[in-house]
XYZ file of C-alpha atoms in Angstrom:
631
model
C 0.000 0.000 0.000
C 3.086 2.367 0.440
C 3.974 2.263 -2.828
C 0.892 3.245 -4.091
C 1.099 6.513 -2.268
C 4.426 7.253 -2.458
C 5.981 9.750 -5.221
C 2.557 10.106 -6.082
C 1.104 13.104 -5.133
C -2.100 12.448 -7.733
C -3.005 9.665 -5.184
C -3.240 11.481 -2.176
C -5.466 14.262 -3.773
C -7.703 11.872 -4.989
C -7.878 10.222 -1.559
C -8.873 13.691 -0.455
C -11.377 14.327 -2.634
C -13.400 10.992 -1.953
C -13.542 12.232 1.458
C -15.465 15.172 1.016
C -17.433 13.464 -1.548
C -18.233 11.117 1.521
C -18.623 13.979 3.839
C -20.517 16.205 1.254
C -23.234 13.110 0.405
C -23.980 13.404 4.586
C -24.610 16.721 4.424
C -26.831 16.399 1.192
C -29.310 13.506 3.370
C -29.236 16.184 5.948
C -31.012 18.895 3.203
C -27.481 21.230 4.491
C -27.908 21.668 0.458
C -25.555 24.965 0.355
C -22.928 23.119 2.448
C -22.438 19.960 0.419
C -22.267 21.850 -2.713
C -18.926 23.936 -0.976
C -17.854 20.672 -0.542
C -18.261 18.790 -3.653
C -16.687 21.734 -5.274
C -14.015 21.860 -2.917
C -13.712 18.089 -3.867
C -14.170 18.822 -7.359
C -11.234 21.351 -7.336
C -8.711 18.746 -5.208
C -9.332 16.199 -7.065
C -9.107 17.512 -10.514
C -6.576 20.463 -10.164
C -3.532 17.886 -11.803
C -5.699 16.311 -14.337
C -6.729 19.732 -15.302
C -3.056 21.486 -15.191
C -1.662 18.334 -17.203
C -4.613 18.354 -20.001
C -4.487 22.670 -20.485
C -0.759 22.621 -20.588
C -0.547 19.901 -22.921
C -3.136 21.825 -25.174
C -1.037 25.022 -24.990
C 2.253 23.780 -25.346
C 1.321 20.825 -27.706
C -1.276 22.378 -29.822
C -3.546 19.419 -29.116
C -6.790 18.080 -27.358
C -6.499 15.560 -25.052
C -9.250 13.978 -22.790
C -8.397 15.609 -19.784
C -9.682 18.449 -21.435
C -13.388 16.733 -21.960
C -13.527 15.405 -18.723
C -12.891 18.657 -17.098
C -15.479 20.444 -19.297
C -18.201 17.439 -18.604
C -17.770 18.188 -15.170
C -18.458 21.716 -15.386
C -21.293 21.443 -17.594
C -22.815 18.723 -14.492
C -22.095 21.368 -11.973
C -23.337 24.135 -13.728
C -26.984 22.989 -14.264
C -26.579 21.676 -10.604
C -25.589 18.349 -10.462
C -22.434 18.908 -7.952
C -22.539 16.173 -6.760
C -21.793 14.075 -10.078
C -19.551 16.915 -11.007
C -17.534 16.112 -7.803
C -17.900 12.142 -8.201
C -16.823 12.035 -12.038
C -13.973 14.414 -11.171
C -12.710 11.643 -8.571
C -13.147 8.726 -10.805
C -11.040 10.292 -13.483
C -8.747 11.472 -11.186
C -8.639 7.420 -9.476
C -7.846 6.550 -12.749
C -5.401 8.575 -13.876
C -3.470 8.448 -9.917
C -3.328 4.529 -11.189
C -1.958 5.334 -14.505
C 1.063 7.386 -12.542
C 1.646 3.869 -10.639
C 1.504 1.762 -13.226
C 4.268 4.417 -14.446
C 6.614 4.611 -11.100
C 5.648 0.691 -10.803
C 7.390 0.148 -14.294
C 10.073 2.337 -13.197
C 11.541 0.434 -10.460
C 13.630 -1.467 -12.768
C 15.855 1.217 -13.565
C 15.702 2.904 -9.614
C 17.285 -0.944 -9.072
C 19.480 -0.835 -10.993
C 20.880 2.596 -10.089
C 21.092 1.705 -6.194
C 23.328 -1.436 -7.183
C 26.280 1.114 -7.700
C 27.789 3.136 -5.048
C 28.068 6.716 -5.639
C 31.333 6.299 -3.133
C 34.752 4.642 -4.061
C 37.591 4.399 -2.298
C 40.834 5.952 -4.219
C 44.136 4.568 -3.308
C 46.222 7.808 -3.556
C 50.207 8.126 -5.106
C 51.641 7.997 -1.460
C 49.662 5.005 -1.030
C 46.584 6.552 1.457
C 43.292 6.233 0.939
C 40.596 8.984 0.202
C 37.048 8.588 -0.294
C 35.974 10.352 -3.566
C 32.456 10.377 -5.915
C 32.556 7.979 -8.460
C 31.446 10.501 -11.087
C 35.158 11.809 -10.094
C 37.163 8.632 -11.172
C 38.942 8.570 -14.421
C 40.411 5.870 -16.046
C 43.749 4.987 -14.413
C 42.979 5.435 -11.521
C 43.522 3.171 -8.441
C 40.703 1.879 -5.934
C 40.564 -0.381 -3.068
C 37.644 -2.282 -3.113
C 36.470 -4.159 1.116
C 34.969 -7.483 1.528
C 31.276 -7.215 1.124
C 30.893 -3.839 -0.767
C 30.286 -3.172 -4.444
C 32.786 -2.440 -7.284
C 31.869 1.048 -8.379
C 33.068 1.003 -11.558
C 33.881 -1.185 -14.718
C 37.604 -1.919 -13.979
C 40.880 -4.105 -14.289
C 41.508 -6.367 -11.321
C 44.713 -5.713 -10.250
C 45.203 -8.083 -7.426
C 45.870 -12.016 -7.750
C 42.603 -13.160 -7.703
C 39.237 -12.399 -6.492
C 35.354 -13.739 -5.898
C 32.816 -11.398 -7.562
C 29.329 -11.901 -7.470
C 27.805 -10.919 -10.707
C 24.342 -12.636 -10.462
C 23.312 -8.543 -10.769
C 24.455 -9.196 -14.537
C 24.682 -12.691 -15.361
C 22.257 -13.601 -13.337
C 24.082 -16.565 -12.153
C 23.995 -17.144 -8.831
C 27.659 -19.017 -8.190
C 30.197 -16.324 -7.972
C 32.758 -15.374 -10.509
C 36.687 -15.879 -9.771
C 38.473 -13.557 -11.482
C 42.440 -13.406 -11.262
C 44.533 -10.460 -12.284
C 44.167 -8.692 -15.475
C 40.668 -9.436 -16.123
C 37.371 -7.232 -15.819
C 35.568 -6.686 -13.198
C 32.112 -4.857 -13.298
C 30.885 -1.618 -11.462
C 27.722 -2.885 -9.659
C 28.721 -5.970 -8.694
C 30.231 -7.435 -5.349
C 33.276 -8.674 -4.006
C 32.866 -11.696 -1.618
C 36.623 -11.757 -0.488
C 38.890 -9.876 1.060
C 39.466 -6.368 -0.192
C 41.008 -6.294 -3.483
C 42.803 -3.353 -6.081
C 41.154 -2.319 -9.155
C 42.534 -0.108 -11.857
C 39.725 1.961 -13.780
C 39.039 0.899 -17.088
C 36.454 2.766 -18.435
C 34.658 6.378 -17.578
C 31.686 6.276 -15.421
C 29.394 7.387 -19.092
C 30.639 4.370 -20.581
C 30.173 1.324 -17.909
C 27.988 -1.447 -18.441
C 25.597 -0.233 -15.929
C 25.584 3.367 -17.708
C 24.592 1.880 -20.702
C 21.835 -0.589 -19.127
C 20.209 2.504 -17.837
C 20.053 4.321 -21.049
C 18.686 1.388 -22.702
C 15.571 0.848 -19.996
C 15.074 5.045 -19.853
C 15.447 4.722 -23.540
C 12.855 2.208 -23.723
C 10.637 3.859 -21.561
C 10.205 6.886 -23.619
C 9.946 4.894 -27.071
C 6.376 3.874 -26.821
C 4.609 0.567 -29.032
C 3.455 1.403 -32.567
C 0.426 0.720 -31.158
C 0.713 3.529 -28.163
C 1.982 5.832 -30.919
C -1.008 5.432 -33.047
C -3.932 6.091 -30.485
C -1.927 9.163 -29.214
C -1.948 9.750 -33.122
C -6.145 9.752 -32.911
C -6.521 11.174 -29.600
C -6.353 15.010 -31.058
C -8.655 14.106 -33.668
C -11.160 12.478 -31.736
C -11.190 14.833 -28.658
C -12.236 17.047 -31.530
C -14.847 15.609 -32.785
C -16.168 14.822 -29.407
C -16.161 18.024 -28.826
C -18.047 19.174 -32.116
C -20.349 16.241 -31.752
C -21.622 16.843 -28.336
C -23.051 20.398 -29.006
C -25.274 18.932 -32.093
C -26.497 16.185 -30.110
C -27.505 18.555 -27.280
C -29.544 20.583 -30.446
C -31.199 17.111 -31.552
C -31.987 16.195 -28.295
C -33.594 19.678 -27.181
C -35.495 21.021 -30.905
C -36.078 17.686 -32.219
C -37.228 15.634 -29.463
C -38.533 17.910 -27.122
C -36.661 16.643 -24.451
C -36.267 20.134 -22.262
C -33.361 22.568 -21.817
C -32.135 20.536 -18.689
C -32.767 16.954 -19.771
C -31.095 18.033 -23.182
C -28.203 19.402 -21.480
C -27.520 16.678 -18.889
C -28.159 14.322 -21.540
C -25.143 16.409 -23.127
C -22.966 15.979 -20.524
C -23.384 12.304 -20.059
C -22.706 11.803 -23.267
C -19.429 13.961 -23.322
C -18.550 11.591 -20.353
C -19.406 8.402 -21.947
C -17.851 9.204 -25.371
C -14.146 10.618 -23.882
C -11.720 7.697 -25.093
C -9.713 7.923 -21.450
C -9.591 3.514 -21.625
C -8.378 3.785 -24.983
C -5.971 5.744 -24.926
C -4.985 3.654 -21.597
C -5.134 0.431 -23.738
C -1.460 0.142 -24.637
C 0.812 2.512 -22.939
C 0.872 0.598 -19.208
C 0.728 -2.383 -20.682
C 4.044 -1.260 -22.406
C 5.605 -0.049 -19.727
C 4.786 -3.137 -17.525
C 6.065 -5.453 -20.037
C 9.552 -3.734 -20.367
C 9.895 -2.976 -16.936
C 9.012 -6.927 -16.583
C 12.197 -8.004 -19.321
C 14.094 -5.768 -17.492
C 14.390 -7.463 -14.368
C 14.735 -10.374 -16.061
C 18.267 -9.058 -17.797
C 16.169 -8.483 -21.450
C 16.523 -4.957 -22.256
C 14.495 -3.660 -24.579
C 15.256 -0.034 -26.676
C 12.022 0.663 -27.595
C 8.191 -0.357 -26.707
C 7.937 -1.492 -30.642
C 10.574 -3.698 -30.400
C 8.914 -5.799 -27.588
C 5.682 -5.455 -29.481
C 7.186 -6.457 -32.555
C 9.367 -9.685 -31.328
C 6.393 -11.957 -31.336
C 5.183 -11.114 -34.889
C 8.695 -12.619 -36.378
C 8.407 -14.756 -39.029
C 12.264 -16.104 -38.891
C 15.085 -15.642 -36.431
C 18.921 -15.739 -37.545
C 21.567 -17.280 -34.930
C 25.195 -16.135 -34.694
C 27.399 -19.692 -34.268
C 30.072 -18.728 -31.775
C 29.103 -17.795 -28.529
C 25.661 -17.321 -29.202
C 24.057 -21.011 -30.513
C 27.653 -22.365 -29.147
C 29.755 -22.004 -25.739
C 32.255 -19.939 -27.676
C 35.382 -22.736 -26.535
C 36.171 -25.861 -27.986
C 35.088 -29.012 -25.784
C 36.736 -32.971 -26.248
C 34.243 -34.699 -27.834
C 35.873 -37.728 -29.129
C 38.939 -39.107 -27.092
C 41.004 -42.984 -29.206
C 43.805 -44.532 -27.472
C 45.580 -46.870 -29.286
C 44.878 -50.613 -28.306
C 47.931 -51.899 -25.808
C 49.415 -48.454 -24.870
C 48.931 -46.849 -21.324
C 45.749 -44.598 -21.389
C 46.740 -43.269 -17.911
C 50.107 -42.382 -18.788
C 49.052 -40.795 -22.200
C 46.880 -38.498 -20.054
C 49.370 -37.766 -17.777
C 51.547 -36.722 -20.486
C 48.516 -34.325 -22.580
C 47.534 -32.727 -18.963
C 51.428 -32.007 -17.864
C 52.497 -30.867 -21.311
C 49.046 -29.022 -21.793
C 48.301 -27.283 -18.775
C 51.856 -25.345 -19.911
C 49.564 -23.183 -22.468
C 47.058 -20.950 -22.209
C 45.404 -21.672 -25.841
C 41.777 -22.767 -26.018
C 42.349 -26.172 -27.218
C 44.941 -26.400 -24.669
C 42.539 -25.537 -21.836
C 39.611 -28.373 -23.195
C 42.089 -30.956 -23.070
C 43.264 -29.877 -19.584
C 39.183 -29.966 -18.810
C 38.581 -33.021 -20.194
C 41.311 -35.206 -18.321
C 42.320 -33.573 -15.510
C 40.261 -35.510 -12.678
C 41.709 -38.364 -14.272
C 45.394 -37.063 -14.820
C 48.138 -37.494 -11.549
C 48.465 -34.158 -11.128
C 51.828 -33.791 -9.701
C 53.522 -35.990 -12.959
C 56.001 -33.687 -14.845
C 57.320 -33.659 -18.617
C 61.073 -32.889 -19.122
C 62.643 -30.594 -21.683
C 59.220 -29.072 -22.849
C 59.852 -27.513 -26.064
C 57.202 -25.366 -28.082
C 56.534 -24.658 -31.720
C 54.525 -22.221 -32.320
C 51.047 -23.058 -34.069
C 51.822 -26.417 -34.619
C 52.107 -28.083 -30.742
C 54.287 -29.186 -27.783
C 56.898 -31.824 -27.110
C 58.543 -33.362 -24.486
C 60.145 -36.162 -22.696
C 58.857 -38.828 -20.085
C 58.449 -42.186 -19.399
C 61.836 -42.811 -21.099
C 60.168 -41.092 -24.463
C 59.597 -38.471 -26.452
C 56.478 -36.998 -26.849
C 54.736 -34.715 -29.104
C 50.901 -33.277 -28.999
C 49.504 -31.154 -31.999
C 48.336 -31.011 -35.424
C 48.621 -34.032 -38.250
C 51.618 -32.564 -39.960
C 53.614 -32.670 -36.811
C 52.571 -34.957 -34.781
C 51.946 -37.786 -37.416
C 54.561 -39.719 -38.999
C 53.994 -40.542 -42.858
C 54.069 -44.495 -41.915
C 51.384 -44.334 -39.803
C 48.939 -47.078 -39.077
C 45.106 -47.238 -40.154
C 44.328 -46.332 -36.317
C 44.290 -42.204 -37.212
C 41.058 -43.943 -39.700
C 38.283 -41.804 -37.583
C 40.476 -38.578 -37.588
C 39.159 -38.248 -41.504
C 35.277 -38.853 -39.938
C 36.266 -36.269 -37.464
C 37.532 -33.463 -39.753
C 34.925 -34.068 -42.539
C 32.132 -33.406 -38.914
C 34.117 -29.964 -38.949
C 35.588 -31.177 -35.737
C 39.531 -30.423 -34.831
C 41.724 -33.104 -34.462
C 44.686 -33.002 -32.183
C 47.119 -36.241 -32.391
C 49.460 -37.451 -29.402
C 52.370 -39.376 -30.845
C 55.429 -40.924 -28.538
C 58.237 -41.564 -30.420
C 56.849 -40.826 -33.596
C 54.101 -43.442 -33.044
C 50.405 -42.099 -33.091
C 49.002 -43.245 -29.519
C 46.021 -41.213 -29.705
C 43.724 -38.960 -30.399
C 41.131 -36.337 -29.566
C 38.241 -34.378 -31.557
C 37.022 -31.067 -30.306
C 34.600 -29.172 -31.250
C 32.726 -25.827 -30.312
C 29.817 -27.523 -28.699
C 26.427 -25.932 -28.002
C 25.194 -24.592 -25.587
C 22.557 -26.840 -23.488
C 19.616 -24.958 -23.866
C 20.041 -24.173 -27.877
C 18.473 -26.823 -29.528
C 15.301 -27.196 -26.836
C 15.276 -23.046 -27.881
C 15.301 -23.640 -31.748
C 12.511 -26.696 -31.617
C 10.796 -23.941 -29.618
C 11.112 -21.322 -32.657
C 10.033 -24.152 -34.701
C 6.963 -24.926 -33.146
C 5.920 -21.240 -33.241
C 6.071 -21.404 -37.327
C 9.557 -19.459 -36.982
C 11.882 -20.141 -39.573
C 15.427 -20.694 -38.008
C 18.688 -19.898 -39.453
C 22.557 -20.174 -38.566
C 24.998 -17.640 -40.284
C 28.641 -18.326 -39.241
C 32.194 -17.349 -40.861
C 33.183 -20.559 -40.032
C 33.465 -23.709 -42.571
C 31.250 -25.188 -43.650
C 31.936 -29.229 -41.845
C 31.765 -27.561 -38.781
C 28.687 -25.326 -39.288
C 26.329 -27.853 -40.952
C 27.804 -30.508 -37.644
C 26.420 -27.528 -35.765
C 23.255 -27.546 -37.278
C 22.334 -30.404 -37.054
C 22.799 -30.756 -33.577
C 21.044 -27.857 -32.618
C 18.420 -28.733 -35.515
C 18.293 -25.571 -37.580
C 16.272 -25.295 -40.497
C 19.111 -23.773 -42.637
C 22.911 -23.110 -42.180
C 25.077 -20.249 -43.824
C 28.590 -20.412 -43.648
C 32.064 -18.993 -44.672
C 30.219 -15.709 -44.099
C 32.351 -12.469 -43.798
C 30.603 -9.378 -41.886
C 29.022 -7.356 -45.065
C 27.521 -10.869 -46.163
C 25.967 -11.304 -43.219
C 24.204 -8.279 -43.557
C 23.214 -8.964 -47.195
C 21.942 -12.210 -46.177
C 20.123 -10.932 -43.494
C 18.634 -8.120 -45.686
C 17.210 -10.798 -48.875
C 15.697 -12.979 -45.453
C 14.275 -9.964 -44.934
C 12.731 -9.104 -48.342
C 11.630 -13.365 -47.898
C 10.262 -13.580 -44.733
C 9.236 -10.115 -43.350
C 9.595 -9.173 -40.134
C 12.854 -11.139 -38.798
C 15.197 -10.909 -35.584
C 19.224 -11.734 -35.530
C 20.995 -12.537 -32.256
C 24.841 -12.074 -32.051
C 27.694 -11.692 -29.320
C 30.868 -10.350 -31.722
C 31.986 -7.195 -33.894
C 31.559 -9.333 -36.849
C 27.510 -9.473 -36.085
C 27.432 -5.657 -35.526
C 26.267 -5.089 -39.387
C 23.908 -7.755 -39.481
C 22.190 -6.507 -36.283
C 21.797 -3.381 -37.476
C 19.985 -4.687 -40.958
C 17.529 -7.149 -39.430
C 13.905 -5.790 -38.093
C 14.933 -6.444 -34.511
C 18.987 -6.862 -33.777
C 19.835 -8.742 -30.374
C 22.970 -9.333 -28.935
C 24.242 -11.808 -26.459
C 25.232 -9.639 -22.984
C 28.320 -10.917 -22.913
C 29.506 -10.034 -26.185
C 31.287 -6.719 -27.824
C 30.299 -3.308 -26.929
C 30.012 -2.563 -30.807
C 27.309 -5.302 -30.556
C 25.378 -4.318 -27.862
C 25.024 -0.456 -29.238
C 23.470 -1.377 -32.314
C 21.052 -4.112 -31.031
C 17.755 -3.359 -30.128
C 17.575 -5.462 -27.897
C 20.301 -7.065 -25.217
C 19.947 -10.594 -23.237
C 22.298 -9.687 -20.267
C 22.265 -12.973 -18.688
C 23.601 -14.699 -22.014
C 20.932 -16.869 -21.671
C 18.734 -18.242 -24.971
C 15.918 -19.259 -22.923
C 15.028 -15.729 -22.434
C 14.512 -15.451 -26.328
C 11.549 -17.583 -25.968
C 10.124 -15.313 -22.585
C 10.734 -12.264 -24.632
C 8.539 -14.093 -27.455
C 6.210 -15.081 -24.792
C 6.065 -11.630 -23.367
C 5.539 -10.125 -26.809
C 2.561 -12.030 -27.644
C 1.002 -11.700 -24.029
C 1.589 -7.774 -24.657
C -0.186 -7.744 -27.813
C -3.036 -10.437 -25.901
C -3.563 -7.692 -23.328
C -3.426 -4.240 -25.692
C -6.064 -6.095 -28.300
C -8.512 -6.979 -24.858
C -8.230 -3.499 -23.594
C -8.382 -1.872 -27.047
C -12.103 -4.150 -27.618
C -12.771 -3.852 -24.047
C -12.813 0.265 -24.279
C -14.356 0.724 -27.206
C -17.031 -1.820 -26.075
C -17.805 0.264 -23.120
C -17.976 3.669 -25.075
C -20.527 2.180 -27.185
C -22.700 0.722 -25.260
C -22.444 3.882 -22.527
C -23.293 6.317 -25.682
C -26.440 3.760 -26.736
C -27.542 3.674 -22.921
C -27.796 7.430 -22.489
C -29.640 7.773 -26.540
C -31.903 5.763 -24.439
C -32.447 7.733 -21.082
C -31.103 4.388 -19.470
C -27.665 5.507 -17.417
C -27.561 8.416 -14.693
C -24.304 10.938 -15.093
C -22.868 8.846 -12.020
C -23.580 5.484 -14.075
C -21.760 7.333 -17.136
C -19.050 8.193 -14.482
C -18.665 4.784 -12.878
C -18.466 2.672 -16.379
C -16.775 4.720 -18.138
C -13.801 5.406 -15.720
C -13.969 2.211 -14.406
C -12.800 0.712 -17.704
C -9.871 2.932 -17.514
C -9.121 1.821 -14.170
C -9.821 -1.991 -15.610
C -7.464 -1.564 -18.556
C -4.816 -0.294 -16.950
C -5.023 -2.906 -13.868
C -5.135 -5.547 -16.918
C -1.871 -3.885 -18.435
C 0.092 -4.344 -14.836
C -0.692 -8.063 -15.079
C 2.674 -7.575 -17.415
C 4.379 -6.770 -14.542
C 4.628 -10.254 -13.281
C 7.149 -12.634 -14.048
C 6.675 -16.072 -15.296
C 8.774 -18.919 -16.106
C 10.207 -18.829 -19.817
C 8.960 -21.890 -21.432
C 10.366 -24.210 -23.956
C 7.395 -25.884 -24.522
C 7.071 -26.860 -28.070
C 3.446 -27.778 -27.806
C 2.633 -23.842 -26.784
C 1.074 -21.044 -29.171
């Protein structure tokens, strides 16, 4: 209930007005008539002075109508024929209504006041002489020094200077085991560090963090409304208007041609000027906006704009980046031979000492693959290595070399190195582990994907969307990709500006389409395709020309962003027939002498209040599903 009163001022008055609407109706079964009419208009002025202020300056410095503007007048026209008391009510509906609309705003807000309070405004600046001063943040540049305590956030995107470090980043990744860092590698402003205090260097200016750019994103996104928010603002001038014209000529009809009275006519007016204002309608799509973004938000999605969002579940195909976005990004063992009659321990032994020597990627999987397995402590003498080709080295009274065919494989060799050729032609890398010039075994590696990418493309799939994987790498190893992750079509050897030309003739085929890609090489394709989104954990070039940015580098939340765009447009169609529904049959009921001002009052505002209670239903989370069977 706090929340609902606080920062908004709108709320309170209308509180205040009920009151003496409450206090006024006492007075008017007590026949104190004079009295209650001080107070409904004392309720009347409460309640509707920021309605009234917002609706005349957006007329004067917007040169348009809004319905603010009708409401205001209907209530007038009510009081001045006598009806204060329906004045005074209808004034306090429309205010209720629009007090909810400011927190469904503030509500959808709170995603970026989050965000904001997860970096301190205080860091802690470790000075030439060594000493420590506390300084703003907004003061740091890059280069400088900071001291970071146990417990406390970083407050700025920086370089970790000392050996090693826990960070929780589940503020960014979302994942909820903590990051170790050691030195030389980033660390994020916003997130904490679980250890003891470590030394960060600034690497970036405070405008340029992560978190900066987050921010602009959601603010961005909250002032880009939906197409569809855009186009009732678009009517809302022109129908205030005619309103307006229409009202007057009824109020003739009703009064010359049938002979209703000067009263009756004019009441009759003002129900009608009521009934017919299009307050739901134009209420139809904004909130609902606004809840849904505010609703990816926390969920690490961050929309640019309200079309976007609106415009993700009416894709007809989506386009996958291979490398770090449909894949891990880092070659895995998948295939492991040891020739029959050799030592498999002591081969591993060997790869894992010789191996754990290098910090390549290939290096690293084969480290991962065997190391629970390996003796840890075992060393290789007289390491030796060549450059792009492999290692060598001596042990268990041999010489050993691990690398690539052409140096680890004598020409003699045996038919054993047979499934290497399978291997390769699967677009799979094949590292060979000879001792003394005799092949004892070998490994294939390959990029693997990630776990939830092919349960995400059957998803796609199931929807009717057509799915597509554009890579610059080779072909074996794409189409092996594929296939695993069961794409309906796979582009590869692709440099950057064919990406985008692809991307722009699936365009011309398919319509609306999305793209999702982590690297510099996706940045031109992103910014050709109807919706660009890139992979949080990718380039900066990437994530500034996407419109929208999965932060938690997680492809499930393509499918909740596809949910949430089809429960958006679900919600804005309802309201939209909902409002118009009402209006109608309100402006048929009064034709008919059927509904009482109040009536006009109650239905009418209280499908505003409906609609925009039915948009904040966007505000709640729910699981993303990979549910093939849903549409």
């Amino acid at each position: 209930m706090n929340t609902l009163f606080k920062d908004n001022k709108p709320m309170v008055a209308t509180v205040i007005s009920g009151l003496l609407i409450t206090i006024g109706l006492f007075f008017t079964f007590a026949d104190y008539h004079t009295i209650a009419a001080l107070i409904y208009i004392s309720s009347f002025i409460i309640g509707g002075f920021h309605q009234a202020k917002e609706g005349l300056q957006d007329t004067i410095q917007n040169k348009k109508l809004n319905v603010d503007i009708l409401m205001v007048l209907a209530a007038l026209g009510a009081s001045a024929i006598g009806y204060w008391m329906e004045g005074a009510l209808l004034i306090f509906i429309f205010s209720l209504s629009g007090s909810l609309e400011v927190y469904a705003t503030n509500k959808s807000t709170k995603a970026i006041t989050e965000l904001m309070n997860l970096t301190p405004e205080r860091a802690m600046l470790i000075q030439s002489d060594g000493s420590i001063k506390e300084v703003p943040t907004a003061s740091l540049s890059i280069g400088d020094k900071l001291m970071v305590a146990k417990g406390t956030s970083i407050p700025i995107d920086s370089v970790l200077l000392s050996a090693n470090g826990l960070i929780d980043e589940s503020a960014i990744s979302g994942e909820s085991i903590p990051s170790e860092k050691i030195a030389g590698e980033e660390v994020i402003g916003g997130t904490i560090n679980l250890e003891e205090a470590i030394t960060i260097q600034v690497s970036k200016d405070s405008s340029d963090t992560l978190f900066a750019k987050i921010l602009r994103m959601v603010d961005e996104a909250h002032s880009t409304p939906s197409k569809t928010a855009t186009m009732i603002e678009a009517i809302e001038n022109k129908y205030v208007l005619t309103v307006l014209v229409f009202v007057p000529l009824m109020i003739a009809v009703f009064y010359f041609m049938l002979n209703w009275g000067w009263n009756e006519s004019f009441y009759r007016g003002m129900v009608l000027l009521t009934v017919a204002s299009p307050c739901a309608l134009v209420a139809s799509a904004a909130p609902a906006t606004l809840s849904a973004i505010s609703n990816s938000a926390r969920k690490g999605i961050l929309f640019k704009g309200g079309s976007y969002l609106e415009n993700f579940g009416q894709i007809r195909a989506i386009i996958f980046d291979k490398t770090g976005t449909l894949t891990e990004g880092k070659p895995v063992v998948t295939e492991s031979y040891f020739k029959s009659g050799e030592d498999e321990q002591a081969i591993i032994n060997v790869c894992v000492a010789m191996e754990k020597t290098s910090t390549h990627p290939i290096a690293r999987a084969i480290v991962t693959a065997f190391s629970e397995t390996s003796h840890h402590n075992f060393v290789v003498d007289n390491m030796k290595d060549l450059t792009g080709h492999g290692l060598s080295g001596s042990a268990y009274d041999s010489v050993w070399k691990i690398g690539k065919e052409d140096y680890a494989v004598a020409e003699n060799e045996s038919d054993f190195i047979n499934n290497a050729e399978i291997l390769q032609k699967e677009g799979k890398t094949v590292i060979y582990v000879s001792k003394d010039d005799q092949v004892v075994a070998y490994f294939g590696l390959l990029d693997a994907p990630k776990d939830e990418a092919k349960k995400m493309v059957d998803y796609f799939k199931s929807q009717g969307v057509h799915t597509v994987m554009l890579t610059g790498d080779n072909a074996a190893t794409a189409v092996t990709v594929g296939n695993i992750v069961g794409v309906d079509d796979v582009k590869a050897n692709c440099l950057p500006d064919e990406k985008a030309e692809i991307i722009k003739s699936l365009e011309i085929e398919y319509g609306s389409i999305a793209m999702v890609g982590d690297g510099i090489n996706d940045a031109p394709a992103l910014a050709n395709a109807s919706i660009g989104i890139a992979m949080g954990a990718g380039t900066d070039i990437a994530m500034d020309v996407a419109d929208v940015v999965l932060m938690k580098n997680d492809l499930a939340q393509l499918a909740y962003s596809y949910q949430l765009s089809n429960r958006l447009k679900k919600i804005t169609i309802q309201n939209i027939i909902f409002a118009i529904s009402v209006i109608l049959i309100l402006i048929v009921s009064n034709l008919f002498q059927v509904i009482t001002l109040p009536l006009g009052v109650v239905g009418h505002e209280g499908s505003t209040i409906l609609v925009i209670l039915n948009g904040l239903r966007l505000l709640k989370s729910s699981s993303a599903s990979l549910d093939t069977k849903e549409k």
